PDB file of C-alpha atoms and ligand atoms in Angstrom:
ATOM      1  CA  MET A 968     -32.420  12.468 -17.378  1.00 91.00           C
ATOM      2  CA  ARG A 969     -29.078  11.391 -18.859  1.00 97.00           C
ATOM      3  CA  GLU A 970     -28.687   7.800 -19.990  1.00 98.00           C
ATOM      4  CA  ILE A 971     -25.363   6.023 -19.473  1.00 98.00           C
ATOM      5  CA  ASN A 972     -24.836   2.568 -20.909  1.00 98.00           C
ATOM      6  CA  VAL A 973     -23.312   0.259 -18.303  1.00 98.00           C
ATOM      7  CA  SER A 974     -20.729  -0.837 -20.882  1.00 98.00           C
ATOM      8  CA  GLU A 975     -19.114   2.597 -20.318  1.00 98.00           C
ATOM      9  CA  ILE A 976     -18.906   1.816 -16.611  1.00 98.00           C
ATOM     10  CA  GLU A 977     -17.348  -1.584 -17.356  1.00 98.00           C
ATOM     11  CA  ASN A 978     -14.712  -0.093 -19.656  1.00 98.00           C
ATOM     12  CA  THR A 979     -13.892   2.738 -17.250  1.00 98.00           C
ATOM     13  CA  VAL A 980     -13.542   0.405 -14.256  1.00 98.00           C
ATOM     14  CA  ARG A 981     -11.293  -1.872 -16.331  1.00 98.00           C
ATOM     15  CA  ASP A 982      -8.995   1.005 -17.283  1.00 98.00           C
ATOM     16  CA  LEU A 983      -8.916   2.444 -13.755  1.00 98.00           C
ATOM     17  CA  CYS A 984      -7.965  -0.923 -12.206  1.00 98.00           C
ATOM     18  CA  ILE A 985      -4.946  -1.061 -14.489  1.00 98.00           C
ATOM     19  CA  LYS A 986      -4.035   2.617 -14.118  1.00 98.00           C
ATOM     20  CA  ALA A 987      -4.225   2.540 -10.312  1.00 98.00           C
ATOM     21  CA  ASN A 988      -2.008  -0.539 -10.121  1.00 98.00           C
ATOM     22  CA  LEU A 989       0.673   0.783 -12.476  1.00 98.00           C
ATOM     23  CA  TYR A 990       0.896   4.482 -11.633  1.00 97.00           C
ATOM     24  CA  LEU A 991       0.830   6.129  -8.220  1.00 97.00           C
ATOM     25  CA  PRO A 992      -1.124   9.403  -7.995  1.00 96.00           C
ATOM     26  CA  GLU A 993       1.260  12.295  -8.793  1.00 96.00           C
ATOM     27  CA  ASP A 994       0.879  13.865  -5.354  1.00 96.00           C
ATOM     28  CA  MET A 995       1.715  10.532  -3.699  1.00 97.00           C
ATOM     29  CA  GLU A 996       4.844  10.151  -5.791  1.00 97.00           C
ATOM     30  CA  GLU A 997       5.817  13.738  -4.989  1.00 97.00           C
ATOM     31  CA  CYS A 998       5.246  13.059  -1.291  1.00 97.00           C
ATOM     32  CA  ILE A 999       7.557  10.016  -1.471  1.00 98.00           C
ATOM     33  CA  ARG A1000      10.272  12.141  -3.125  1.00 97.00           C
ATOM     34  CA  ARG A1001       9.939  14.766  -0.370  1.00 97.00           C
ATOM     35  CA  GLY A1002      10.114  11.983   2.235  1.00 97.00           C
ATOM     36  CA  ALA A1003      13.321  10.692   0.639  1.00 97.00           C
ATOM     37  CA  GLU A1004      14.905  14.127   0.934  1.00 97.00           C
ATOM     38  CA  ALA A1005      13.793  14.529   4.543  1.00 97.00           C
ATOM     39  CA  GLU A1006      14.807  11.017   5.718  1.00 97.00           C
ATOM     40  CA  LYS A1007      17.725  11.168   8.146  1.00 96.00           C
ATOM     41  CA  SER A1008      18.709   7.502   8.441  1.00 97.00           C
ATOM     42  CA  PHE A1009      21.097   5.884   5.953  1.00 96.00           C
ATOM     43  CA  ALA A1010      19.085   2.644   5.754  1.00 96.00           C
ATOM     44  CA  GLY A1011      15.874   4.638   5.418  1.00 97.00           C
ATOM     45  CA  LYS A1012      17.311   6.661   2.523  1.00 97.00           C
ATOM     46  CA  ASN A1013      18.328   3.423   0.774  1.00 97.00           C
ATOM     47  CA  VAL A1014      14.780   2.099   1.109  1.00 98.00           C
ATOM     48  CA  PHE A1015      13.423   5.324  -0.394  1.00 98.00           C
ATOM     49  CA  ASP A1016      15.836   4.897  -3.332  1.00 98.00           C
ATOM     50  CA  ASP A1017      14.445   1.387  -3.895  1.00 98.00           C
ATOM     51  CA  ILE A1018      10.854   2.640  -3.654  1.00 98.00           C
ATOM     52  CA  ILE A1019      11.503   5.408  -6.198  1.00 98.00           C
ATOM     53  CA  GLU A1020      13.273   2.984  -8.531  1.00 98.00           C
ATOM     54  CA  ASN A1021      10.345   0.574  -8.169  1.00 98.00           C
ATOM     55  CA  ILE A1022       7.901   3.316  -9.192  1.00 97.00           C
ATOM     56  CA  ARG A1023      10.039   4.072 -12.261  1.00 97.00           C
ATOM     57  CA  VAL A1024      10.274   0.405 -13.303  1.00 97.00           C
ATOM     58  CA  ALA A1025       6.502  -0.043 -12.929  1.00 97.00           C
ATOM     59  CA  LYS A1026       5.916   2.921 -15.246  1.00 96.00           C
ATOM     60  CA  ASP A1027       8.580   2.043 -17.813  1.00 97.00           C
ATOM     61  CA  GLU A1028       7.724  -1.648 -18.044  1.00 96.00           C
ATOM     62  CA  THR A1029       3.975  -1.284 -17.398  1.00 96.00           C
ATOM     63  CA  ILE A1030       3.960  -3.752 -14.527  1.00 97.00           C
ATOM     64  CA  PRO A1031       2.197  -3.365 -11.157  1.00 98.00           C
ATOM     65  CA  ILE A1032       3.899  -1.239  -8.496  1.00 97.00           C
ATOM     66  CA  CYS A1033       3.377  -4.077  -6.011  1.00 98.00           C
ATOM     67  CA  GLN A1034       2.824  -7.826  -6.229  1.00 97.00           C
ATOM     68  CA  ASP A1035      -0.269  -7.369  -4.056  1.00 98.00           C
ATOM     69  CA  CYS A1036      -2.648  -5.724  -6.535  1.00 98.00           C
ATOM     70  CA  GLY A1037      -5.210  -5.396  -3.803  1.00 98.00           C
ATOM     71  CA  MET A1038      -8.901  -5.821  -3.302  1.00 98.00           C
ATOM     72  CA  ALA A1039     -10.752  -3.565  -5.752  1.00 98.00           C
ATOM     73  CA  VAL A1040     -12.473  -0.923  -3.627  1.00 98.00           C
ATOM     74  CA  ILE A1041     -14.705   1.294  -5.744  1.00 98.00           C
ATOM     75  CA  PHE A1042     -16.348   4.577  -4.813  1.00 98.00           C
ATOM     76  CA  MET A1043     -19.086   5.820  -7.141  1.00 98.00           C
ATOM     77  CA  ASP A1044     -20.708   9.226  -6.918  1.00 98.00           C
ATOM     78  CA  ILE A1045     -23.837   8.856  -9.030  1.00 98.00           C
ATOM     79  CA  GLY A1046     -25.774  11.915 -10.163  1.00 98.00           C
ATOM     80  CA  GLN A1047     -29.481  11.594  -9.341  1.00 98.00           C
ATOM     81  CA  ASP A1048     -30.358  12.532 -12.932  1.00 98.00           C
ATOM     82  CA  VAL A1049     -28.521   9.532 -14.388  1.00 98.00           C
ATOM     83  CA  HIS A1050     -30.321   6.460 -15.677  1.00 98.00           C
ATOM     84  CA  PHE A1051     -28.203   3.375 -16.331  1.00 98.00           C
ATOM     85  CA  VAL A1052     -29.186   1.353 -19.400  1.00 98.00           C
ATOM     86  CA  GLY A1053     -27.914  -1.789 -21.093  1.00 98.00           C
ATOM     87  CA  GLY A1054     -27.876  -4.155 -18.121  1.00 98.00           C
ATOM     88  CA  SER A1055     -26.974  -4.460 -14.468  1.00 98.00           C
ATOM     89  CA  LEU A1056     -24.707  -1.774 -12.972  1.00 98.00           C
ATOM     90  CA  SER A1057     -23.347  -4.171 -10.379  1.00 98.00           C
ATOM     91  CA  GLU A1058     -22.479  -6.782 -13.030  1.00 98.00           C
ATOM     92  CA  ALA A1059     -20.832  -4.125 -15.187  1.00 98.00           C
ATOM     93  CA  ILE A1060     -18.598  -2.990 -12.310  1.00 98.00           C
ATOM     94  CA  ASN A1061     -17.483  -6.540 -11.598  1.00 98.00           C
ATOM     95  CA  LYS A1062     -16.975  -7.299 -15.296  1.00 98.00           C
ATOM     96  CA  GLY A1063     -14.745  -4.218 -15.430  1.00 98.00           C
ATOM     97  CA  VAL A1064     -12.747  -5.451 -12.432  1.00 98.00           C
ATOM     98  CA  ALA A1065     -12.414  -8.947 -13.927  1.00 98.00           C
ATOM     99  CA  ARG A1066     -11.195  -7.541 -17.253  1.00 98.00           C
ATOM    100  CA  GLY A1067      -8.861  -5.051 -15.597  1.00 98.00           C
ATOM    101  CA  TYR A1068      -7.183  -7.710 -13.479  1.00 98.00           C
ATOM    102  CA  THR A1069      -6.958 -10.426 -16.136  1.00 98.00           C
ATOM    103  CA  GLU A1070      -6.189  -8.279 -19.198  1.00 98.00           C
ATOM    104  CA  GLY A1071      -3.840  -6.090 -17.114  1.00 97.00           C
ATOM    105  CA  ARG A1072      -2.019  -9.166 -15.754  1.00 97.00           C
ATOM    106  CA  LEU A1073      -2.654  -8.032 -12.164  1.00 98.00           C
ATOM    107  CA  ARG A1074      -2.516 -10.501  -9.269  1.00 98.00           C
ATOM    108  CA  CYS A1075      -5.951 -11.792  -8.305  1.00 98.00           C
ATOM    109  CA  SER A1076      -6.291 -12.025  -4.532  1.00 98.00           C
ATOM    110  CA  ILE A1077      -9.979 -12.467  -3.772  1.00 98.00           C
ATOM    111  CA  VAL A1078     -11.432 -15.636  -2.265  1.00 98.00           C
ATOM    112  CA  SER A1079     -15.140 -16.307  -2.696  1.00 97.00           C
ATOM    113  CA  ASP A1080     -15.699 -17.279   0.936  1.00 98.00           C
ATOM    114  CA  PRO A1081     -13.709 -16.149   3.996  1.00 98.00           C
ATOM    115  CA  LEU A1082     -13.497 -19.692   5.422  1.00 98.00           C
ATOM    116  CA  GLU A1083     -13.440 -21.929   2.330  1.00 98.00           C
ATOM    117  CA  ARG A1084     -10.890 -19.615   0.663  1.00 98.00           C
ATOM    118  CA  VAL A1085     -11.097 -20.481  -3.025  1.00 98.00           C
ATOM    119  CA  ASN A1086      -9.618 -17.794  -5.296  1.00 98.00           C
ATOM    120  CA  THR A1087     -12.240 -16.414  -7.693  1.00 98.00           C
ATOM    121  CA  GLY A1088      -9.511 -16.052 -10.331  1.00 98.00           C
ATOM    122  CA  ASP A1089     -10.458 -12.573 -11.554  1.00 98.00           C
ATOM    123  CA  ASN A1090     -10.309 -10.452  -8.379  1.00 98.00           C
ATOM    124  CA  THR A1091     -14.093 -10.157  -8.143  1.00 98.00           C
ATOM    125  CA  PRO A1092     -16.257  -9.262  -6.395  1.00 98.00           C
ATOM    126  CA  ALA A1093     -15.275  -5.654  -5.740  1.00 98.00           C
ATOM    127  CA  VAL A1094     -16.205  -3.704  -2.624  1.00 98.00           C
ATOM    128  CA  VAL A1095     -18.484  -0.979  -3.969  1.00 98.00           C
ATOM    129  CA  HIS A1096     -19.565   2.188  -2.153  1.00 98.00           C
ATOM    130  CA  THR A1097     -22.212   4.243  -3.987  1.00 98.00           C
ATOM    131  CA  ARG A1098     -23.370   7.735  -3.116  1.00 97.00           C
ATOM    132  CA  ILE A1099     -26.234   9.574  -4.799  1.00 98.00           C
ATOM    133  CA  VAL A1100     -25.311  13.193  -5.524  1.00 98.00           C
ATOM    134  CA  GLU A1101     -26.898  16.041  -7.482  1.00 98.00           C
ATOM    135  CA  GLY A1102     -26.473  16.309 -11.244  1.00 98.00           C
ATOM    136  CA  GLU A1103     -26.051  13.966 -14.195  1.00 97.00           C
ATOM    137  CA  GLN A1104     -22.460  12.902 -13.857  1.00 98.00           C
ATOM    138  CA  VAL A1105     -20.878   9.733 -12.477  1.00 98.00           C
ATOM    139  CA  PHE A1106     -17.504   9.867 -10.772  1.00 98.00           C
ATOM    140  CA  ILE A1107     -15.692   6.564 -10.258  1.00 98.00           C
ATOM    141  CA  THR A1108     -12.671   6.046  -8.010  1.00 98.00           C
ATOM    142  CA  VAL A1109     -10.880   2.701  -7.968  1.00 98.00           C
ATOM    143  CA  ALA A1110      -8.661   2.217  -4.924  1.00 98.00           C
ATOM    144  CA  PRO A1111      -6.949  -1.211  -4.902  1.00 98.00           C
ATOM    145  CA  LYS A1112      -6.184  -2.081  -1.276  1.00 98.00           C
ATOM    146  CA  GLY A1113      -3.353  -4.380  -0.265  1.00 97.00           C
ATOM    147  CA  PHE A1114      -3.950  -6.380   2.875  1.00 97.00           C
ATOM    148  CA  GLY A1115      -0.495  -6.040   4.453  1.00 97.00           C
ATOM    149  CA  SER A1116      -1.704  -2.588   5.424  1.00 98.00           C
ATOM    150  CA  GLU A1117      -5.441  -3.357   5.629  1.00 98.00           C
ATOM    151  CA  ASN A1118      -4.757  -6.004   8.285  1.00 98.00           C
ATOM    152  CA  MET A1119      -3.187  -3.354  10.534  1.00 98.00           C
ATOM    153  CA  SER A1120      -6.317  -1.187  10.543  1.00 98.00           C
ATOM    154  CA  GLN A1121      -8.451  -0.752  13.654  1.00 98.00           C
ATOM    155  CA  LEU A1122     -11.684   0.801  14.882  1.00 98.00           C
ATOM    156  CA  LYS A1123     -12.544   1.860  18.410  1.00 98.00           C
ATOM    157  CA  MET A1124     -15.909   2.950  19.790  1.00 98.00           C
ATOM    158  CA  MET A1125     -14.776   5.751  22.104  1.00 98.00           C
ATOM    159  CA  THR A1126     -16.971   7.760  24.446  1.00 97.00           C
ATOM    160  CA  PRO A1127     -17.707  11.496  24.126  1.00 97.00           C
ATOM    161  CA  SER A1128     -15.516  12.192  27.173  1.00 97.00           C
ATOM    162  CA  VAL A1129     -12.391  11.260  25.231  1.00 98.00           C
ATOM    163  CA  THR A1130     -10.054  14.192  24.551  1.00 97.00           C
ATOM    164  CA  ALA A1131      -8.513  15.100  21.213  1.00 97.00           C
ATOM    165  CA  ASP A1132      -5.091  14.210  22.635  1.00 98.00           C
ATOM    166  CA  GLU A1133      -6.341  10.751  23.635  1.00 98.00           C
ATOM    167  CA  ILE A1134      -7.590  10.213  20.074  1.00 98.00           C
ATOM    168  CA  VAL A1135      -4.178  11.252  18.742  1.00 98.00           C
ATOM    169  CA  ASP A1136      -2.430   8.847  21.111  1.00 98.00           C
ATOM    170  CA  TRP A1137      -4.709   5.941  20.131  1.00 98.00           C
ATOM    171  CA  VAL A1138      -4.057   6.538  16.416  1.00 98.00           C
ATOM    172  CA  VAL A1139      -0.304   6.708  17.076  1.00 98.00           C
ATOM    173  CA  GLY A1140      -0.589   3.471  19.100  1.00 98.00           C
ATOM    174  CA  VAL A1141      -2.253   1.723  16.140  1.00 98.00           C
ATOM    175  CA  CYS A1142       0.716   2.739  13.972  1.00 98.00           C
ATOM    176  CA  ALA A1143       3.201   1.614  16.625  1.00 98.00           C
ATOM    177  CA  ALA A1144       1.508  -1.805  16.814  1.00 98.00           C
ATOM    178  CA  ALA A1145       1.566  -2.050  13.012  1.00 98.00           C
ATOM    179  CA  GLY A1146       5.354  -1.584  12.945  1.00 97.00           C
ATOM    180  CA  SER A1147       6.882  -2.653   9.636  1.00 97.00           C
ATOM    181  CA  ASN A1148       3.895  -4.827   8.589  1.00 97.00           C
ATOM    182  CA  PRO A1149       2.128  -2.211   6.424  1.00 98.00           C
ATOM    183  CA  CYS A1150       5.258  -1.487   4.326  1.00 97.00           C
ATOM    184  CA  PRO A1151       6.065   2.008   5.602  1.00 98.00           C
ATOM    185  CA  PRO A1152       6.303   4.863   4.865  1.00 98.00           C
ATOM    186  CA  ILE A1153       2.593   4.687   5.464  1.00 98.00           C
ATOM    187  CA  VAL A1154      -0.374   6.948   4.782  1.00 98.00           C
ATOM    188  CA  ILE A1155      -3.035   7.013   7.487  1.00 98.00           C
ATOM    189  CA  GLY A1156      -6.743   7.454   6.848  1.00 98.00           C
ATOM    190  CA  VAL A1157      -8.665   8.367   9.995  1.00 98.00           C
ATOM    191  CA  GLY A1158     -12.441   8.354  10.378  1.00 98.00           C
ATOM    192  CA  ILE A1159     -13.951  10.261  13.306  1.00 98.00           C
ATOM    193  CA  GLY A1160     -17.688  10.132  13.981  1.00 98.00           C
ATOM    194  CA  GLY A1161     -20.611   8.508  12.193  1.00 98.00           C
ATOM    195  CA  ASP A1162     -21.649   5.089  13.491  1.00 98.00           C
ATOM    196  CA  PHE A1163     -19.647   1.824  13.467  1.00 98.00           C
ATOM    197  CA  GLU A1164     -19.659   1.204   9.709  1.00 98.00           C
ATOM    198  CA  LYS A1165     -19.709   4.829   8.585  1.00 98.00           C
ATOM    199  CA  CYS A1166     -16.584   5.473  10.645  1.00 98.00           C
ATOM    200  CA  ALA A1167     -14.677   2.690   8.854  1.00 98.00           C
ATOM    201  CA  TYR A1168     -15.937   3.993   5.506  1.00 98.00           C
ATOM    202  CA  LEU A1169     -14.646   7.480   6.351  1.00 98.00           C
ATOM    203  CA  ALA A1170     -11.159   6.156   7.068  1.00 98.00           C
ATOM    204  CA  LYS A1171     -11.038   4.326   3.733  1.00 98.00           C
ATOM    205  CA  LYS A1172     -12.361   7.399   1.928  1.00 98.00           C
ATOM    206  CA  ALA A1173      -9.707   9.517   3.644  1.00 98.00           C
ATOM    207  CA  LEU A1174      -7.029   7.386   1.948  1.00 98.00           C
ATOM    208  CA  CYS A1175      -8.442   8.467  -1.425  1.00 97.00           C
ATOM    209  CA  ARG A1176      -7.962  12.145  -0.660  1.00 97.00           C
ATOM    210  CA  SER A1177      -4.837  13.804  -2.007  1.00 96.00           C
ATOM    211  CA  VAL A1178      -1.982  13.513   0.500  1.00 97.00           C
ATOM    212  CA  SER A1179      -1.256  17.202  -0.062  1.00 95.00           C
ATOM    213  CA  ILE A1180      -4.736  18.432   0.916  1.00 97.00           C
ATOM    214  CA  ARG A1181      -5.390  18.993   4.601  1.00 97.00           C
ATOM    215  CA  ASN A1182      -8.818  18.761   6.237  1.00 98.00           C
ATOM    216  CA  PRO A1183     -10.625  22.071   5.558  1.00 98.00           C
ATOM    217  CA  LYS A1184     -11.556  22.469   9.255  1.00 98.00           C
ATOM    218  CA  PRO A1185      -8.611  23.915  11.256  1.00 98.00           C
ATOM    219  CA  LEU A1186      -9.428  21.662  14.249  1.00 98.00           C
ATOM    220  CA  TYR A1187      -8.969  18.491  12.170  1.00 98.00           C
ATOM    221  CA  ALA A1188      -6.082  19.892  10.123  1.00 98.00           C
ATOM    222  CA  GLU A1189      -4.262  20.493  13.413  1.00 98.00           C
ATOM    223  CA  LEU A1190      -4.985  16.909  14.530  1.00 98.00           C
ATOM    224  CA  GLU A1191      -3.614  15.597  11.212  1.00 98.00           C
ATOM    225  CA  LYS A1192      -0.398  17.553  11.837  1.00 98.00           C
ATOM    226  CA  LYS A1193      -0.098  16.336  15.443  1.00 98.00           C
ATOM    227  CA  MET A1194      -0.673  12.694  14.476  1.00 98.00           C
ATOM    228  CA  LEU A1195       1.863  12.887  11.647  1.00 98.00           C
ATOM    229  CA  GLU A1196       4.541  14.364  13.910  1.00 98.00           C
ATOM    230  CA  LYS A1197       3.948  11.817  16.660  1.00 98.00           C
ATOM    231  CA  ILE A1198       3.879   8.832  14.283  1.00 98.00           C
ATOM    232  CA  ASN A1199       7.162   9.971  12.778  1.00 98.00           C
ATOM    233  CA  ARG A1200       8.688  10.176  16.251  1.00 98.00           C
ATOM    234  CA  LEU A1201       8.124   6.390  16.588  1.00 98.00           C
ATOM    235  CA  GLY A1202      11.306   5.835  14.543  1.00 97.00           C
ATOM    236  CA  ILE A1203       9.936   2.804  12.638  1.00 98.00           C
ATOM    237  CA  GLY A1204      11.183   4.300   9.362  1.00 98.00           C
ATOM    238  CA  PRO A1205      10.910   3.094   5.758  1.00 98.00           C
ATOM    239  CA  GLN A1206      10.125  -0.658   5.673  1.00 97.00           C
ATOM    240  CA  GLY A1207      10.848  -0.758   9.419  1.00 97.00           C
ATOM    241  CA  PHE A1208      14.620  -0.221   9.114  1.00 97.00           C
ATOM    242  CA  GLY A1209      14.463   2.806  11.397  1.00 97.00           C
ATOM    243  CA  GLY A1210      14.247   6.432  10.398  1.00 97.00           C
ATOM    244  CA  THR A1211      12.400   9.699  10.581  1.00 98.00           C
ATOM    245  CA  GLN A1212       9.857   9.094   7.789  1.00 98.00           C
ATOM    246  CA  THR A1213       7.468   6.416   9.043  1.00 98.00           C
ATOM    247  CA  CYS A1214       4.368   8.247   7.821  1.00 98.00           C
ATOM    248  CA  LEU A1215       3.942  10.490   4.785  1.00 98.00           C
ATOM    249  CA  ALA A1216       0.494  11.909   5.523  1.00 98.00           C
ATOM    250  CA  VAL A1217      -2.519  11.660   7.826  1.00 98.00           C
ATOM    251  CA  ASN A1218      -5.918  12.387   6.274  1.00 98.00           C
ATOM    252  CA  ILE A1219      -8.920  12.732   8.596  1.00 98.00           C
ATOM    253  CA  GLU A1220     -12.550  12.621   7.469  1.00 98.00           C
ATOM    254  CA  GLU A1221     -15.194  13.428  10.062  1.00 98.00           C
ATOM    255  CA  ALA A1222     -18.985  13.065  10.232  1.00 98.00           C
ATOM    256  CA  PRO A1223     -21.839  13.838  12.638  1.00 98.00           C
ATOM    257  CA  THR A1224     -22.283  11.211  15.345  1.00 98.00           C
ATOM    258  CA  HIS A1225     -24.543  10.260  18.290  1.00 98.00           C
ATOM    259  CA  ILE A1226     -24.505  12.153  21.613  1.00 98.00           C
ATOM    260  CA  ALA A1227     -23.463   8.942  23.386  1.00 98.00           C
ATOM    261  CA  GLY A1228     -20.534   7.946  21.194  1.00 98.00           C
ATOM    262  CA  LEU A1229     -17.368   8.882  19.373  1.00 98.00           C
ATOM    263  CA  PRO A1230     -16.227   6.182  16.929  1.00 98.00           C
ATOM    264  CA  VAL A1231     -12.659   6.488  15.656  1.00 98.00           C
ATOM    265  CA  SER A1232     -11.100   4.326  12.954  1.00 98.00           C
ATOM    266  CA  VAL A1233      -7.697   4.028  11.360  1.00 98.00           C
ATOM    267  CA  ASN A1234      -7.283   2.610   7.868  1.00 98.00           C
ATOM    268  CA  VAL A1235      -3.594   2.036   7.333  1.00 98.00           C
ATOM    269  CA  GLY A1236      -2.278   2.658   3.818  1.00 98.00           C
ATOM    270  CA  CYS A1237       1.181   1.610   2.646  1.00 98.00           C
ATOM    271  CA  HIS A1238       3.698   3.471   0.472  1.00 97.00           C
ATOM    272  CA  VAL A1239       1.622   2.118  -2.442  1.00 97.00           C
ATOM    273  CA  THR A1240      -1.543   4.001  -1.465  1.00 97.00           C
ATOM    274  CA  ARG A1241      -3.202   3.847  -4.878  1.00 97.00           C
ATOM    275  CA  HIS A1242      -6.297   5.293  -6.432  1.00 98.00           C
ATOM    276  CA  ALA A1243      -7.390   6.440  -9.861  1.00 98.00           C
ATOM    277  CA  GLY A1244     -10.558   8.272 -10.805  1.00 98.00           C
ATOM    278  CA  ALA A1245     -12.605   9.278 -13.841  1.00 98.00           C
ATOM    279  CA  ALA A1246     -15.755  11.264 -14.533  1.00 98.00           C
ATOM    280  CA  LEU A1247     -18.424  10.077 -16.967  1.00 98.00           C
TER     281      LEU A1247
HETATM  282  S1  SF4 B 524       1.151  -3.370   2.151  1.00 59.31           S
HETATM  283 FE1  SF4 B 524       1.252  -2.227   0.213  1.00 59.31          FE
HETATM  284  S2  SF4 B 524       3.398  -2.284  -0.436  1.00 59.31           S
HETATM  285 FE2  SF4 B 524       3.107  -3.863   1.144  1.00 59.31          FE
HETATM  286  S3  SF4 B 524       2.681  -5.737   0.005  1.00 59.31           S
HETATM  287 FE3  SF4 B 524       0.692  -4.816   0.502  1.00 59.31          FE
HETATM  288  S4  SF4 B 524       0.170  -3.500  -1.247  1.00 59.31           S
HETATM  289 FE4  SF4 B 524       2.347  -3.999  -1.411  1.00 59.31          FE
END
C-alpha cells in the first residue's frame, strides 16, 4: 500500500489549473496551426491568425488563453493500492482549485447555487470524476470548461433502431444549432452508449483525449471522420465568420449499453479545449 499525502494532491491540482489555463496542449495547438493552413476563407484565416497570436501572448505574458477560465473539471484515476493520508481528499482537491485560481489570477466563475447565483470567489467547488484502477499511482487531469461551449452541448436518448448515419446527422445538427456560440473552430466530444449520466461523462472525457488520436475501433474512427467532414461542410467557420474549418476534431468514446437504448451525447469544446495532466 502506497501512502500519498493529500497536500501533494492539493499542490498538483493548483499547478494544473494554472498550466491548463495558460498553455494549450501541444497537439491542440498543432491542430489549430494545421487548421489555419487549411482554411479557405479570408475572414477565417484572419481569425486563425488572431487565435495563434492569442496563444503566443498567453504564453509570453503568462496570462489565461481566455477570459472564461472555466469550471474546474477534474478526472482522477486512483490506483487501488493507494492510501491517502493527511486529511480529506475532496477538501485537498478544492483547496488546490482555490489556490490555482486565486494565485494564478484566473477568473472565478462558479456560483454556489444555480438559482441564488452568488460567486464563491475561488472557482470552487470542482466537478470531480474518480475512477479506481489497478496499481499504486494517481493520475490527475484538470480540464477547465468554458460555458460558451458547454451551453451548446446536448444529450439524446436514442433507440437501438437508430442507424449510424442518423447518429452522425444528429451530432452535425447539434453543431449547426450551436453556430458561432461555442467560439469555433470547435472540438467535439461524443459519448455513445452507457446510461444517461455515463453517456454525458463519456463525451466530456472524449474532449480530454488528444485531438490527434482516433478511436481505436475502426467503426468509431470512421464515424469520427464522417462527423468531422460533415460539420466542416456547414460553413460556420472560425468564430462564425464563414469558412471551411468549423471543427478541428471529433473524439468519440463508447461504452456498453442496455438492449433497449442507445444514448448519444455531444459535449462541445471551443478552440480553447484545455486540459493538463500529471501522474503522482
Ligand atoms: S467558449 Fe471557449 S473560447 Fe469562447 S469564451 Fe468560452 S472558454 Fe473562451
